Coordinates of C-alpha atoms and ligand atoms in Angstrom, one line a residue:
Chain A
X1 CA -16.0 -31.2 20.3
X2 CA -12.7 -29.6 21.4
X3 CA -12.0 -28.0 18.0
X4 CA -15.4 -26.4 18.0
X5 CA -14.9 -24.9 21.4
X6 CA -11.6 -23.5 20.2
X7 CA -12.6 -22.2 16.8
X8 CA -16.1 -20.9 17.5
X9 CA -15.1 -17.7 19.3
X10 CA -12.5 -16.9 16.7
X11 CA -15.0 -17.2 13.9
X12 CA -17.4 -15.0 15.7
X13 CA -15.0 -12.4 16.9
X14 CA -15.1 -10.2 13.8
X15 CA -18.8 -9.8 13.4
X16 CA -19.1 -9.3 17.1
X17 CA -16.7 -6.4 17.1
X18 CA -18.4 -4.9 14.1
X19 CA -21.9 -5.3 15.7
X20 CA -20.7 -3.8 19.0
X21 CA -19.3 -0.8 17.1
X22 CA -22.4 -0.4 14.9
X23 CA -24.7 -0.4 17.9
X24 CA -22.6 2.1 20.0
X25 CA -22.1 4.5 17.1
X26 CA -25.6 3.9 15.8
X27 CA -27.1 5.0 19.1
X28 CA -25.2 8.3 19.0
X29 CA -26.0 8.8 15.4
X30 CA -29.7 8.2 16.0
X31 CA -29.8 10.5 19.0
X32 CA -27.8 13.2 17.2
X33 CA -30.0 13.0 14.0
X34 CA -33.2 13.0 16.1
X35 CA -32.0 16.1 18.0
X36 CA -32.2 18.0 14.7
X37 CA -35.9 17.4 14.3
X38 CA -37.2 16.5 17.8
X39 CA -36.1 17.0 21.4
X40 CA -37.9 15.9 24.5
X41 CA -37.7 19.4 26.0
X42 CA -36.5 22.8 25.1
X43 CA -32.8 22.6 25.9
X44 CA -32.6 26.2 27.2
X45 CA -35.7 26.3 29.3
X46 CA -36.6 25.0 32.8
X47 CA -38.3 21.6 32.4
X48 CA -38.5 20.5 35.9
X49 CA -37.0 21.0 39.4
X50 CA -33.4 21.7 39.9
X51 CA -31.0 18.8 40.1
X52 CA -33.7 16.2 39.9
X53 CA -32.6 12.6 39.9
X54 CA -33.4 10.2 37.0
X55 CA -37.2 9.6 36.5
X56 CA -39.5 8.6 33.7
X57 CA -39.9 12.2 32.7
X58 CA -36.2 13.1 32.9
X59 CA -34.2 10.0 32.1
X60 CA -30.9 11.4 33.3
X61 CA -32.4 14.0 35.6
X62 CA -32.1 17.8 35.3
X63 CA -29.2 20.3 35.8
X64 CA -28.9 23.1 38.4
X65 CA -31.1 25.3 36.3
X66 CA -33.8 22.6 35.9
X67 CA -33.0 21.9 32.2
X68 CA -33.5 18.3 31.0
X69 CA -30.1 16.6 30.9
X70 CA -31.1 13.9 28.4
X71 CA -32.1 16.6 25.9
X72 CA -28.6 18.1 26.3
X73 CA -27.0 14.7 26.0
X74 CA -28.7 14.2 22.6
X75 CA -27.5 17.5 21.3
X76 CA -24.1 16.5 22.7
X77 CA -24.1 13.4 20.5
X78 CA -24.7 15.6 17.5
X79 CA -21.9 18.0 18.4
X80 CA -19.5 15.2 19.1
X81 CA -20.2 13.4 15.8
X82 CA -19.9 16.7 13.9
X83 CA -16.6 17.5 15.6
X84 CA -15.2 14.0 15.2
X85 CA -16.2 13.6 11.5
X86 CA -15.3 17.2 10.6
X87 CA -11.9 17.1 12.3
X88 CA -11.0 13.7 10.9
X89 CA -12.2 14.6 7.4
X90 CA -10.0 17.8 7.4
X91 CA -7.1 15.9 9.0
X92 CA -7.5 13.1 6.5
X93 CA -7.6 15.2 3.4
X94 CA -4.7 17.5 4.3
X95 CA -2.7 14.7 6.0
X96 CA -3.0 12.0 3.3
X97 CA -2.3 14.5 0.6
X98 CA 0.8 15.9 2.4
X99 CA 1.9 12.4 3.3
X100 CA 1.7 11.1 -0.3
X101 CA 3.4 14.1 -1.7
X102 CA 6.2 13.8 0.9
X103 CA 6.7 10.1 0.0
X104 CA 7.3 11.2 -3.6
X105 CA 9.2 14.3 -2.9
X106 CA 12.9 14.8 -3.5
X107 CA 15.2 13.9 -0.6
X108 CA 15.6 17.4 0.9
X109 CA 12.0 18.4 0.5
X110 CA 10.9 15.1 2.2
X111 CA 13.4 15.7 5.0
X112 CA 12.1 19.3 5.5
X113 CA 8.5 18.1 5.6
X114 CA 9.2 15.3 8.0
X115 CA 11.0 17.7 10.4
X116 CA 8.2 20.2 10.2
X117 CA 5.7 17.4 11.0
X118 CA 7.7 16.2 13.9
X119 CA 7.8 19.7 15.4
X120 CA 4.0 20.1 14.8
X121 CA 3.3 16.8 16.4
X122 CA 5.4 17.7 19.5
X123 CA 2.7 20.3 20.3
X124 CA -0.3 18.8 22.0
X125 CA -3.4 18.8 19.8
X126 CA -5.4 20.5 22.5
X127 CA -2.8 23.3 22.9
X128 CA -2.9 24.0 19.1
X129 CA -6.7 24.0 19.2
X130 CA -6.8 26.3 22.2
X131 CA -4.6 28.8 20.5
X132 CA -6.6 28.8 17.3
X133 CA -10.0 29.1 19.2
X134 CA -8.6 31.8 21.5
X135 CA -7.3 33.7 18.4
X136 CA -10.7 33.7 16.7
X137 CA -12.9 36.3 18.3
X138 CA -16.1 34.2 18.7
X139 CA -15.9 30.8 20.2
X140 CA -17.7 28.7 17.7
X141 CA -17.8 25.1 16.8
X142 CA -16.2 25.4 13.4
X143 CA -13.1 27.2 14.6
X144 CA -12.6 24.3 17.0
X145 CA -13.2 21.7 14.3
X146 CA -10.8 23.3 11.9
X147 CA -8.2 23.8 14.6
X148 CA -8.5 20.1 15.6
X149 CA -8.4 19.0 11.9
X150 CA -5.2 20.8 11.3
X151 CA -3.6 19.5 14.4
X152 CA -4.6 15.9 13.4
X153 CA -3.4 16.4 9.8
X154 CA 0.2 16.5 11.0
X155 CA -0.2 13.0 12.7
X156 CA -2.0 11.6 9.6
X157 CA 0.6 13.1 7.2
X158 CA 3.5 11.5 9.1
X159 CA 1.8 8.1 9.2
X160 CA 0.8 8.3 5.5
X161 CA 4.3 9.2 4.5
X162 CA 5.8 6.1 6.3
X163 CA 3.1 3.7 5.0
X164 CA 3.4 5.0 1.5
X165 CA 7.1 4.7 1.5
X166 CA 6.8 1.1 2.6
X167 CA 4.5 0.4 -0.3
X168 CA 6.6 2.3 -2.8
X169 CA 9.6 -0.1 -2.6
X170 CA 7.4 -3.1 -3.3
X171 CA 8.0 -5.0 -6.6
X172 CA 4.4 -4.6 -7.6
X173 CA 4.9 -0.9 -7.8
X174 CA 7.8 -1.4 -10.3
X175 CA 5.6 -3.9 -12.1
X176 CA 2.8 -1.3 -12.3
X177 CA 5.3 1.2 -13.8
X178 CA 6.5 -1.2 -16.4
X179 CA 2.9 -2.0 -17.1
X180 CA 2.5 1.6 -18.1
X181 CA 0.5 2.9 -15.1
X182 CA 1.0 6.6 -14.3
X183 CA 2.0 7.7 -10.8
X184 CA -1.5 9.1 -10.0
X185 CA -3.0 5.8 -11.0
X186 CA -0.4 3.9 -9.0
X187 CA -1.4 6.0 -6.0
X188 CA -5.1 5.4 -6.5
X189 CA -5.0 1.6 -7.2
X190 CA -2.0 0.4 -5.3
X191 CA -0.8 2.8 -2.6
X192 CA -4.1 4.1 -1.1
X193 CA -5.8 0.6 -1.0
X194 CA -2.7 -0.8 0.7
X195 CA -2.4 1.9 3.4
X196 CA -6.0 2.7 4.2
X197 CA -6.6 -0.3 6.5
X198 CA -3.9 1.1 8.8
X199 CA -5.1 4.7 8.2
X200 CA -8.7 3.8 9.0
X201 CA -7.8 2.4 12.4
X202 CA -5.8 5.6 13.0
X203 CA -8.7 7.8 11.9
X204 CA -10.9 6.1 14.5
X205 CA -8.4 6.9 17.1
X206 CA -8.2 10.5 15.9
X207 CA -12.0 10.7 16.0
X208 CA -12.0 9.8 19.7
X209 CA -9.1 12.2 20.3
X210 CA -10.9 15.0 18.5
X211 CA -14.2 14.5 20.4
X212 CA -12.3 14.4 23.7
X213 CA -10.3 17.5 22.8
X214 CA -13.5 19.4 21.9
X215 CA -15.1 18.4 25.1
X216 CA -12.0 19.7 26.9
X217 CA -12.2 23.0 25.0
X218 CA -15.8 23.3 26.1
X219 CA -15.0 22.3 29.6
X220 CA -12.4 25.2 29.7
X221 CA -15.1 27.5 28.4
X222 CA -13.7 27.7 24.9
X223 CA -16.5 25.8 23.2
X224 CA -19.8 26.7 21.6
X225 CA -22.4 28.3 23.9
X226 CA -25.8 26.7 24.6
X227 CA -28.1 25.6 23.0
X228 CA -25.3 24.0 20.9
X229 CA -23.4 22.9 24.0
X230 CA -21.2 19.8 24.0
X231 CA -20.7 17.1 26.6
X232 CA -17.7 19.1 27.9
X233 CA -19.9 22.0 28.9
X234 CA -22.4 19.7 30.6
X235 CA -19.5 18.3 32.5
X236 CA -18.3 21.7 33.5
X237 CA -21.7 22.9 34.6
X238 CA -22.2 19.7 36.7
X239 CA -18.8 20.2 38.4
X240 CA -20.1 22.3 41.3
X241 CA -22.8 19.8 42.2
X242 CA -20.9 16.6 41.5
X243 CA -21.4 15.3 45.1
X244 CA -25.1 16.0 45.3
X245 CA -26.0 15.2 41.6
X246 CA -23.2 13.0 40.2
X247 CA -25.3 12.0 37.1
X248 CA -24.6 15.3 35.4
X249 CA -20.9 14.5 35.4
X250 CA -21.2 10.7 34.9
X251 CA -23.5 10.8 31.9
X252 CA -21.3 12.9 29.6
X253 CA -18.3 10.9 30.6
X254 CA -20.1 7.6 29.6
X255 CA -21.3 9.1 26.4
X256 CA -17.8 10.3 25.4
X257 CA -16.2 6.9 26.2
X258 CA -18.9 4.9 24.5
X259 CA -18.6 6.9 21.3
X260 CA -14.8 6.8 21.3
X261 CA -14.8 3.0 21.9
X262 CA -17.7 2.5 19.4
X263 CA -15.9 4.2 16.6
X264 CA -12.7 2.2 17.2
X265 CA -14.7 -1.1 17.3
X266 CA -16.5 -0.1 14.1
X267 CA -13.2 0.7 12.3
X268 CA -11.7 -2.5 13.5
X269 CA -14.7 -4.6 12.5
X270 CA -15.0 -2.8 9.1
X271 CA -11.4 -3.4 8.3
X272 CA -11.7 -7.1 9.0
X273 CA -14.8 -7.2 6.9
X274 CA -13.6 -5.3 3.9
X275 CA -9.9 -6.0 3.7
X276 CA -9.4 -9.0 1.4
X277 CA -6.2 -10.1 3.1
X278 CA -8.0 -10.4 6.4
X279 CA -10.9 -12.3 5.3
X280 CA -11.2 -16.0 6.2
X281 CA -9.1 -18.0 3.8
Chain B
X1 CA 19.6 -7.6 -36.3
X2 CA 19.5 -6.5 -32.7
X3 CA 16.6 -5.9 -30.4
X4 CA 18.5 -4.3 -27.6
X5 CA 21.8 -2.5 -27.9
X6 CA 23.7 -1.2 -24.9
X7 CA 26.7 0.9 -25.7
X8 CA 29.3 2.2 -23.2
X9 CA 26.8 2.5 -20.4
X10 CA 27.9 3.8 -17.0
X11 CA 25.5 4.2 -14.1
X12 CA 25.5 5.0 -10.4
X13 CA 22.7 5.7 -7.9
X14 CA 24.8 8.5 -6.5
X15 CA 27.6 10.5 -8.0
X16 CA 30.1 9.0 -5.6
X17 CA 29.7 5.3 -6.4
X18 CA 29.5 3.8 -9.9
X19 CA 27.5 0.6 -10.0
X20 CA 27.8 -0.2 -13.8
X21 CA 30.8 0.6 -15.8
X22 CA 31.2 0.5 -19.6
X23 CA 28.5 -2.0 -20.3
X24 CA 28.3 -3.2 -23.9
X25 CA 25.7 -5.7 -24.8
X26 CA 23.6 -6.8 -27.8
X27 CA 20.5 -9.0 -27.7
X28 CA 19.2 -10.4 -30.9
X29 CA 15.4 -10.8 -31.3
X30 CA 14.2 -14.3 -30.2
X31 CA 17.4 -14.9 -28.3
X32 CA 17.6 -16.3 -24.7
X33 CA 20.3 -14.6 -22.7
X34 CA 21.4 -15.4 -19.2
X35 CA 22.9 -12.6 -17.0
X36 CA 25.0 -14.1 -14.3
X37 CA 26.9 -12.5 -11.4
X38 CA 27.3 -12.4 -7.7
X39 CA 24.9 -10.6 -5.4
X40 CA 25.5 -6.9 -5.7
X41 CA 27.2 -7.1 -9.1
X42 CA 24.6 -4.8 -10.6
X43 CA 22.2 -7.3 -12.4
X44 CA 19.0 -5.7 -11.2
X45 CA 20.4 -2.3 -11.8
X46 CA 21.1 -3.2 -15.5
X47 CA 17.5 -4.5 -15.8
X48 CA 16.2 -1.3 -14.4
X49 CA 18.1 0.6 -17.1
X50 CA 16.8 -1.7 -19.8
X51 CA 13.3 -1.1 -18.6
X52 CA 13.7 2.6 -18.7
X53 CA 13.2 2.9 -15.0
X54 CA 16.5 4.6 -14.6
X55 CA 18.7 6.5 -17.1
X56 CA 22.3 5.8 -17.8
X57 CA 24.8 8.4 -16.7
X58 CA 26.6 8.0 -20.0
X59 CA 26.4 5.8 -23.0
X60 CA 23.2 4.8 -24.8
X61 CA 20.6 2.1 -24.9
X62 CA 18.5 1.5 -28.0
X63 CA 15.5 -0.7 -28.4
X64 CA 14.6 -1.8 -31.9
X65 CA 16.9 0.9 -33.2
X66 CA 15.3 3.6 -31.2
X67 CA 17.0 5.5 -28.4
X68 CA 15.4 4.4 -25.0
X69 CA 14.6 8.0 -24.0
X70 CA 12.8 7.9 -20.6
X71 CA 11.8 11.5 -21.1
X72 CA 10.0 10.9 -24.3
X73 CA 6.4 10.0 -23.3
X74 CA 5.2 8.9 -26.7
X75 CA 8.1 6.6 -27.1
X76 CA 7.8 5.2 -23.5
X77 CA 4.1 4.5 -24.0
X78 CA 5.1 2.4 -27.1
X79 CA 8.1 0.9 -25.3
X80 CA 6.0 -0.3 -22.3
X81 CA 4.1 -2.6 -24.6
X82 CA 7.4 -4.2 -25.6
X83 CA 9.1 -5.2 -22.4
X84 CA 7.8 -6.8 -19.1
X85 CA 9.5 -8.1 -16.1
X86 CA 9.2 -11.0 -13.6
X87 CA 10.7 -10.5 -10.1
X88 CA 12.4 -12.7 -7.6
X89 CA 10.1 -12.3 -4.7
X90 CA 6.7 -13.7 -5.4
X91 CA 5.4 -12.1 -2.3
X92 CA 6.2 -8.5 -3.0
X93 CA 5.5 -8.7 -6.7
X94 CA 1.7 -9.0 -6.4
X95 CA -0.5 -6.4 -4.8
X96 CA -2.1 -8.2 -1.9
X97 CA -5.3 -6.1 -2.2
X98 CA -6.1 -6.8 -5.8
X99 CA -7.7 -9.8 -7.3
X100 CA -5.6 -11.9 -9.6
X101 CA -7.8 -10.6 -12.5
X102 CA -7.0 -6.9 -11.7
X103 CA -3.3 -7.8 -11.3
X104 CA -3.0 -9.6 -14.6
X105 CA -5.2 -7.1 -16.4
X106 CA -3.2 -4.0 -15.3
X107 CA -0.9 -3.9 -18.3
X108 CA -4.0 -4.4 -20.6
X109 CA -5.8 -1.4 -18.9
X110 CA -2.8 0.9 -18.5
X111 CA -1.4 0.2 -22.0
X112 CA -4.9 0.6 -23.4
X113 CA -4.8 -2.7 -25.3
X114 CA -7.9 -3.5 -27.3
X115 CA -9.8 -6.7 -27.0
X116 CA -11.7 -8.8 -24.4
X117 CA -9.6 -8.4 -21.3
X118 CA -11.4 -11.3 -19.5
X119 CA -10.5 -13.6 -22.3
X120 CA -6.9 -12.4 -22.5
X121 CA -6.4 -12.9 -18.8
X122 CA -7.9 -16.4 -19.0
X123 CA -5.6 -17.3 -21.8
X124 CA -2.6 -15.9 -19.9
X125 CA -3.6 -18.0 -16.8
X126 CA -3.9 -21.0 -19.0
X127 CA -0.5 -20.4 -20.6
X128 CA 1.2 -20.5 -17.1
X129 CA -0.8 -23.6 -16.1
X130 CA -3.3 -22.0 -13.7
X131 CA -7.0 -22.5 -13.5
X132 CA -9.3 -19.8 -15.0
X133 CA -11.1 -19.3 -11.8
X134 CA -7.9 -18.2 -10.1
X135 CA -8.9 -14.8 -11.5
X136 CA -11.4 -14.0 -8.7
X137 CA -9.0 -14.9 -5.9
X138 CA -6.4 -12.9 -4.0
X139 CA -2.6 -13.4 -3.9
X140 CA -2.5 -14.7 -0.3
X141 CA -4.6 -17.7 -1.4
X142 CA -1.7 -19.0 -3.6
X143 CA 1.7 -20.6 -2.9
X144 CA 5.0 -19.1 -3.9
X145 CA 5.2 -21.1 -7.1
X146 CA 1.7 -20.3 -8.1
X147 CA 2.3 -16.6 -7.4
X148 CA 5.3 -16.7 -9.6
X149 CA 3.1 -18.2 -12.4
X150 CA 0.7 -15.3 -11.8
X151 CA 3.5 -12.8 -12.1
X152 CA 4.6 -14.4 -15.3
X153 CA 1.0 -14.3 -16.6
X154 CA 0.9 -10.5 -15.9
X155 CA 4.2 -10.2 -17.8
X156 CA 3.0 -12.0 -20.9
X157 CA -0.6 -11.0 -21.0
X158 CA 0.1 -8.0 -23.3
X159 CA 2.3 -10.3 -25.5
X160 CA 5.5 -8.3 -25.2
X161 CA 8.3 -9.4 -27.5
X162 CA 10.8 -8.9 -24.7
X163 CA 10.7 -10.6 -21.3
X164 CA 13.1 -9.9 -18.4
X165 CA 13.2 -12.3 -15.4
X166 CA 15.1 -11.1 -12.4
X167 CA 16.0 -14.2 -10.4
X168 CA 12.5 -15.4 -11.1
X169 CA 13.2 -18.9 -9.8
X170 CA 15.6 -18.2 -7.0
X171 CA 13.0 -18.1 -4.2
X172 CA 11.4 -21.4 -5.2
X173 CA 12.0 -24.9 -4.1
X174 CA 13.8 -27.3 -6.5
X175 CA 10.7 -29.0 -8.1
X176 CA 8.8 -25.8 -8.4
X177 CA 11.9 -24.2 -9.8
X178 CA 12.2 -26.8 -12.5
X179 CA 8.6 -26.3 -13.5
X180 CA 8.9 -22.6 -13.8
X181 CA 12.1 -23.0 -15.8
X182 CA 10.2 -25.3 -18.1
X183 CA 7.5 -22.7 -18.4
X184 CA 10.0 -19.9 -19.2
X185 CA 11.7 -22.2 -21.7
X186 CA 8.4 -22.7 -23.5
X187 CA 7.7 -19.0 -23.5
X188 CA 11.2 -18.2 -24.7
X189 CA 10.3 -19.9 -28.0
X190 CA 8.1 -17.0 -28.8
X191 CA 9.9 -14.1 -27.2
X192 CA 13.3 -12.6 -26.4
X193 CA 14.3 -13.5 -22.8
X194 CA 16.8 -11.9 -20.6
X195 CA 17.2 -14.2 -17.6
X196 CA 19.0 -13.0 -14.5
X197 CA 20.3 -15.7 -12.1
X198 CA 23.2 -16.5 -9.9
X199 CA 22.5 -20.1 -10.6
X200 CA 24.6 -21.1 -13.6
X201 CA 22.9 -24.5 -13.7
X202 CA 19.6 -22.9 -14.5
X203 CA 21.1 -20.5 -17.0
X204 CA 22.9 -23.5 -18.7
X205 CA 19.5 -25.2 -19.1
X206 CA 17.7 -22.2 -20.4
X207 CA 19.9 -19.8 -22.2
X208 CA 21.7 -19.9 -25.5
X209 CA 23.9 -17.0 -24.6
X210 CA 25.4 -16.0 -21.3
X211 CA 26.7 -12.6 -20.0
X212 CA 29.0 -12.6 -16.9
X213 CA 28.9 -9.5 -14.7
X214 CA 31.5 -8.8 -12.1
X215 CA 31.4 -5.7 -10.0
X216 CA 29.4 -3.8 -12.6
X217 CA 31.6 -4.8 -15.5
X218 CA 30.9 -7.5 -18.2
X219 CA 33.9 -9.7 -18.0
X220 CA 32.8 -12.3 -20.5
X221 CA 29.9 -13.0 -22.9
X222 CA 29.1 -15.5 -25.6
X223 CA 27.4 -18.8 -26.3
X224 CA 26.6 -20.6 -23.1
X225 CA 28.0 -24.0 -24.2
X226 CA 31.3 -22.5 -25.3
X227 CA 31.8 -20.4 -22.1
X228 CA 30.9 -23.2 -19.8
X229 CA 33.3 -25.5 -21.6
X230 CA 36.1 -23.1 -21.9
X231 CA 35.8 -20.0 -19.6
X232 CA 38.4 -17.4 -20.4
X233 CA 38.1 -15.0 -17.5
X234 CA 39.4 -16.0 -14.1
X235 CA 36.1 -14.8 -12.5
X236 CA 34.0 -17.1 -14.7
X237 CA 36.4 -19.9 -13.9
X238 CA 35.9 -19.3 -10.2
X239 CA 32.2 -19.0 -10.7
X240 CA 32.0 -22.3 -12.5
X241 CA 34.3 -24.0 -10.0
X242 CA 31.9 -23.1 -7.3
X243 CA 28.9 -24.8 -9.0
X244 CA 28.5 -28.5 -8.1
X245 CA 28.6 -30.4 -11.4
X246 CA 25.6 -32.4 -10.4
X247 CA 23.1 -29.5 -10.5
X248 CA 24.1 -28.6 -14.1
X249 CA 23.4 -32.1 -15.3
X250 CA 20.3 -32.5 -13.2
X251 CA 18.5 -29.4 -14.4
X252 CA 19.5 -29.6 -18.1
X253 CA 18.5 -33.2 -18.4
Ligands
ATP1 N1 18.0 2.1 -5.1 C1 19.3 2.0 -4.8 N2 20.0 3.1 -4.3 C2 21.3 3.0 -4.1 N3 22.1 1.9 -4.3 C3 21.5 0.8 -4.8 C4 20.1 0.8 -5.1 N4 19.8 -0.4 -5.6 C5 20.9 -1.1 -5.6 N5 22.0 -0.4 -5.1 C6 23.4 -0.8 -5.0 O1 23.8 -1.2 -6.3 C7 24.6 -2.3 -6.3 C8 24.1 -3.3 -7.3 O2 22.8 -3.7 -6.8 P1 21.9 -4.7 -7.7 O3 20.6 -4.8 -7.0 O4 21.9 -4.2 -9.1 O5 22.7 -6.1 -7.6 P2 22.3 -7.5 -8.1 O6 23.3 -8.0 -8.9 O7 20.9 -7.5 -8.6 O8 22.3 -8.3 -6.7 P3 21.4 -9.5 -6.2 O9 21.9 -10.7 -6.8 O10 21.6 -9.5 -4.7 O11 20.0 -9.2 -6.6 C9 24.6 -2.8 -4.8 O12 25.8 -2.5 -4.3 C10 23.5 -2.0 -4.2 O13 23.9 -1.7 -2.9
MG2 MG1 19.0 -8.3 -8.0

């Protein structure tokens, strides 16, 4: 009896984390995809009274111009997913490539790269993104995504470099060399598989950071204009009426947090699920 | 007849500190040679040179009469089929994220060796005394001794004529060590073996010839029996004096 009480939650922990992540992210993916083909209301038109509370017709009420907030939230999910995926993809491709090259580079080149990355990382991601977006004449989503991706790539590169160096000194790398495997092959079959579990968890973290950073840009008025507005803009527009209609500020906040947490749970769960060294023995 | 010939080799990882000095060494095909020396004396470094993983600063290494030229791709491709290594640490020598099959088959794939790889891996597993169905499992599911067997299976799967073992039994407990030494002894009947150890007892049990390395210099080499009976160099004498007699008898019996 006692052993069952102790072991049962441990056995169930992994699938639970995976399911929680899948459901949270799944909801946003569903809402975001659906917003491409169908929306409850026109996001730019008045759909009801101003600042209405939640009702069957308007699930999270309306904003100060009478537009349906749930409609905007759905579009927000799509924007957030685009920003997160886009920024992480850019950050991952540039960062992993630079990190691996750096791990293989000669001493002085590696030192120079490491120092450059440290300086880049010292600048807050948001600041870099703000500068890039402000420099591009039109505030559009892609300039924000690229800016965030580049900012993230420095963090990814530094982590990749450290992880790859740790793998490179392993005897199985030497064994691979004496087995005749080329360096590109060693990277593909030994280094990447051994660093990705840690990288994946980091990517999930970066995803959340990117979504929050984009929301911050929008909040500061540097994001895309409606109808492609993000949760940050909804938040900003609700700011003036936060005491009379708090839902306009609470809803985007909950959406943001639930997506960030969901992605992290998903990454954690997937890692436990796929990584052979973490599977039940 | 020599398989390996090392002539006047010097080597240092940096220009300021020489690790190996004036190494001269010949290994005949089929021979079993023990390389003994204290920690830091340069044993692993010498193996790296013999494997073409590093290049001597001066002097030459020939394999089967050919210069071991690390820059010559065609030669290296050929050479990689000839020499394999087993390491000391059974934990860092197997990629934790690959199945035992992928690990053992890597030389077959990378060296583009013809034949049924599944069958060859199964035979290698059998040769080291492991079950065939070990192939589908992962390294963390095996003990240190079993991992060392897997590492040996990888080293012999492509049937290289030359096997190097870098303290391959040092990390194992006494009974496991004896079993792995037995396994290496059996394998050495068919291949040339260079066996690095700081344990003279194991070397005495396994190796016909012995090479003593001190601070990057070979101070004595010759037939194991002769050298153990009548060591000439003071360093060898000290080394032998520090070995409890018991362990020599125990392991060779
Ligand atoms: N990659 C490296 N870069 C610089 N110095 C190294 C490197 N590898 C080894 N050395 C140095 O070379 C010397 C010889 O090391 P080596 O590993 O060959 O000794 P060893 O005889 O194998 O010792 P052990 O019995 O502890 O394995 C040591 O002083 C070590 O510090
Ligand atoms: Mg060593």
